[in-house]
Tab-separated table of C-alpha atoms in Angstrom:
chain	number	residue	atom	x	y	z
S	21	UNK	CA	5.110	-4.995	-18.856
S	22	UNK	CA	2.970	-2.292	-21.248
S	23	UNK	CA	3.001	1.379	-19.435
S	24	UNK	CA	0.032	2.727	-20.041
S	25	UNK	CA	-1.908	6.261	-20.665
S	26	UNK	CA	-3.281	6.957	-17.296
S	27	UNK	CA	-6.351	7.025	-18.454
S	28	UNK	CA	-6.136	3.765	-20.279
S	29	UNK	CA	-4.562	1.891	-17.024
S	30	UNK	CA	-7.595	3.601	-15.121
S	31	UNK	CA	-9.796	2.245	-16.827
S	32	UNK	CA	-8.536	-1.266	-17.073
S	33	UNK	CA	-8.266	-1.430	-13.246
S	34	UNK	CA	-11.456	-0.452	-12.689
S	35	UNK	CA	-12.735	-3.743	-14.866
S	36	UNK	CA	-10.018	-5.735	-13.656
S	37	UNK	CA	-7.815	-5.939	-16.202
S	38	UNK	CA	-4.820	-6.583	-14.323
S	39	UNK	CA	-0.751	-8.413	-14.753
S	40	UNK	CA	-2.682	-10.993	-11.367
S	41	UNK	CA	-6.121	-9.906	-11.043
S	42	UNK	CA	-8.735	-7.623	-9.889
S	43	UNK	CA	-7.194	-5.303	-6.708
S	44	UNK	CA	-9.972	-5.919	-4.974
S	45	UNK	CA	-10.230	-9.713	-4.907
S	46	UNK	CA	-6.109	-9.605	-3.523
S	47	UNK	CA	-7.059	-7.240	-0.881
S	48	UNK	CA	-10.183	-9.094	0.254
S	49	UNK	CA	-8.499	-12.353	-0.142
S	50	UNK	CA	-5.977	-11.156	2.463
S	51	UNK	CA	-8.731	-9.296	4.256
S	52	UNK	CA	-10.195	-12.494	5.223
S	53	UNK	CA	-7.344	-14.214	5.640
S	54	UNK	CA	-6.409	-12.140	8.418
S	55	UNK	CA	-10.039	-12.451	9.898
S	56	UNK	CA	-9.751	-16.161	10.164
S	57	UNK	CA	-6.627	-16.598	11.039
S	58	UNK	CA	-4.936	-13.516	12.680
S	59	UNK	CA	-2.050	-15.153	14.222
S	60	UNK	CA	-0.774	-15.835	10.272
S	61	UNK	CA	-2.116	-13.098	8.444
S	62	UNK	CA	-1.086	-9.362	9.666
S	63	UNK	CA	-3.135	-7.125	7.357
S	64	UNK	CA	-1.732	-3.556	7.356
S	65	UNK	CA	-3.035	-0.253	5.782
S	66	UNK	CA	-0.441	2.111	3.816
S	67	UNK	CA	-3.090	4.918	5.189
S	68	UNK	CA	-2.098	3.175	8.724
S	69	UNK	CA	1.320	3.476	8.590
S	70	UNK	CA	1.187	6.805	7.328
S	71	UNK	CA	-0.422	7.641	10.233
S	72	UNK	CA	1.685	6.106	13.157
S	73	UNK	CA	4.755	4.327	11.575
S	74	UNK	CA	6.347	3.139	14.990
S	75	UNK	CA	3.223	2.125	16.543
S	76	UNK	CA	3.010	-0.001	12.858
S	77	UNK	CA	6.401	-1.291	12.899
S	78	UNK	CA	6.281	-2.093	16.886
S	79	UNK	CA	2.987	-3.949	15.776
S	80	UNK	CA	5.078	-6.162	13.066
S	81	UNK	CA	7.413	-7.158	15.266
S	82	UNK	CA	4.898	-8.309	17.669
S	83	UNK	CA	3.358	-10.428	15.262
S	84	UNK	CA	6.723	-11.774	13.966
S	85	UNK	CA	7.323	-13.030	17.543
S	86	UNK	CA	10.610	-10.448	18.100
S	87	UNK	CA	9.036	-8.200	20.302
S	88	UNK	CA	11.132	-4.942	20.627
S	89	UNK	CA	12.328	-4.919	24.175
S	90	UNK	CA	12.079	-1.647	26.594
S	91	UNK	CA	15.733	-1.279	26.160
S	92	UNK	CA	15.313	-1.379	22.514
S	93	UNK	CA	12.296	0.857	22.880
S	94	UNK	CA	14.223	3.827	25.005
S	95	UNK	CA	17.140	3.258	22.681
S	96	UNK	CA	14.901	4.762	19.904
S	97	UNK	CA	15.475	1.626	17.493
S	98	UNK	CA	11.853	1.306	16.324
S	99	UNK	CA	12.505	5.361	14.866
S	100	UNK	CA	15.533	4.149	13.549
S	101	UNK	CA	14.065	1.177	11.612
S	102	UNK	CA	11.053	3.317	10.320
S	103	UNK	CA	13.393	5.575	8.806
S	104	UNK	CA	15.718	2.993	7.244
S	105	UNK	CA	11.877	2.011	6.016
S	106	UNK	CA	10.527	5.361	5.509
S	107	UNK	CA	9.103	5.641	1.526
S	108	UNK	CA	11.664	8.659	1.302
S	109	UNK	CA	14.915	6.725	2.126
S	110	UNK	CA	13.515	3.712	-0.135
S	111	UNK	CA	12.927	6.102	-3.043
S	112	UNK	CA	16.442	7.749	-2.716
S	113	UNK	CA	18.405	4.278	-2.946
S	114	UNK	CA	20.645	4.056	-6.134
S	115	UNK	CA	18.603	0.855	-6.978
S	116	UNK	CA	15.564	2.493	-6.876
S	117	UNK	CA	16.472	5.907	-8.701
S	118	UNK	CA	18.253	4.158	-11.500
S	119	UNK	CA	17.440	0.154	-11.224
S	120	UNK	CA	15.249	-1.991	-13.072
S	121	UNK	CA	13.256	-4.427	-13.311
S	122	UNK	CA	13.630	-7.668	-15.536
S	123	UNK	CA	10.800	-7.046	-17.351
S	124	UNK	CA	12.356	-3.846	-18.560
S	125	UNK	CA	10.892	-0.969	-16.582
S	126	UNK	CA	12.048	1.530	-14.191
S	127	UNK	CA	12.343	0.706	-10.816
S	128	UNK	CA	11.066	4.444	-9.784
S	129	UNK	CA	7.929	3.698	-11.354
S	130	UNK	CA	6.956	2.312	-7.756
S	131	UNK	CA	7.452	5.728	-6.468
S	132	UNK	CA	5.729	8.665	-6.602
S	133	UNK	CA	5.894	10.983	-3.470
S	134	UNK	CA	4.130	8.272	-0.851
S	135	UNK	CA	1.211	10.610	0.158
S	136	UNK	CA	-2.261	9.394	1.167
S	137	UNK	CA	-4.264	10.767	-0.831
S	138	UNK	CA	-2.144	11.856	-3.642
S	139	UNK	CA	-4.231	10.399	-6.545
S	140	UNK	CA	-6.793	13.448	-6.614
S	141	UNK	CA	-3.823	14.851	-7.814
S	142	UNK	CA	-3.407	12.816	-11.372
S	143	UNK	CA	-7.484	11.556	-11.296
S	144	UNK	CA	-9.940	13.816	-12.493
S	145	UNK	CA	-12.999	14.035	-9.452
S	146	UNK	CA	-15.182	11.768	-11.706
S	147	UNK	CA	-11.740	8.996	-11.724
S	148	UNK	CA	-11.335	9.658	-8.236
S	149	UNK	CA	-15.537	9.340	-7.587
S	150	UNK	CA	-16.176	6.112	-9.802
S	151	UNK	CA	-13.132	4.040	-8.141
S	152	UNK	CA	-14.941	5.568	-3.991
S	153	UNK	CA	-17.881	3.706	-5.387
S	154	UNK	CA	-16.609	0.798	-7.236
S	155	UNK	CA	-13.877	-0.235	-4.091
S	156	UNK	CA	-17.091	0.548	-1.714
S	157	UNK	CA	-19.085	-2.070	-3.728
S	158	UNK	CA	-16.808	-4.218	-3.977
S	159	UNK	CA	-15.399	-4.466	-0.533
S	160	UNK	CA	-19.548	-4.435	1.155
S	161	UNK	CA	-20.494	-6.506	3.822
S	162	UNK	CA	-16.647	-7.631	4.558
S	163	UNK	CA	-15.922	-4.854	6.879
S	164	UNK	CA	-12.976	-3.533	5.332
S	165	UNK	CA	-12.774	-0.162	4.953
S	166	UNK	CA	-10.366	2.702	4.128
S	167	UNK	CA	-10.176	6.227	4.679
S	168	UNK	CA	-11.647	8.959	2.633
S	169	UNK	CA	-9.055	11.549	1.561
């Protein structure tokens, strides 16, 4: 796999130039998946899980049929499994810092610092304003939305 100039990779996603596709058509592909059948598909939001972890993870296991159990619950194992989750403890594993891939790359190339929102930081606010509108087009009239940061 080629690394390339931001700039370069930007622009390629944004015409979807991509290793499997377009983003977008993977997202709503799985969008609609979930729509019509929500008992296989469980679509989660990185934004989501961000926001409430443990209400996230308790809403896996639900949907995975291994319900956490009051017991479980009080015993604080749905913390404990978001932290053994937690982008943080991921990053820091030896596998992760100094691991790679078969291709050739860096495993910490998959990390940056697992903020919401984070990309204004590298994008320049015409990057960051093209890809608002080109995700808004391209997810219209499915109902899938995700939050502005």
């Amino acid at each position: 796999m080629k690394l390339f100039p931001l700039e370069k990779a930007f622009e390629m996603a944004c015409q979807g130039v991509q290793a499997y596709g377009p983003f977008w058509e993977h997202v709503l592909g799985y969008w609609k998946a979930n729509l019509e059948q929500p008992g296989k598909i469980l679509f989660l939001k990185y934004e989501d899980l961000k926001e409430d972890v443990n209400f996230q993870v308790k809403r896996l296991a639900e949907f995975l049929g291994c319900p956490f159990s009051v017991g479980e619950e009080s015993r604080g194992v749905i913390e404990e499994i978001s932290k053994l989750c937690s982008f943080d403890h991921l990053k820091n594993l030896e596998v992760n810092k100094s691991g790679k891939h078969p291709i050739g790359h860096a495993n910490s190339v998959y990390f940056r610092k697992g903020k919401v929102g984070d990309s204004r930081n590298y994008l320049t606010s015409s990057m960051s304003d093209h890809l608002e509108k080109l995700v808004e087009d391209k997810l219209n009239g499915s109902g899938l939305t995700f939050k502005k940061s």
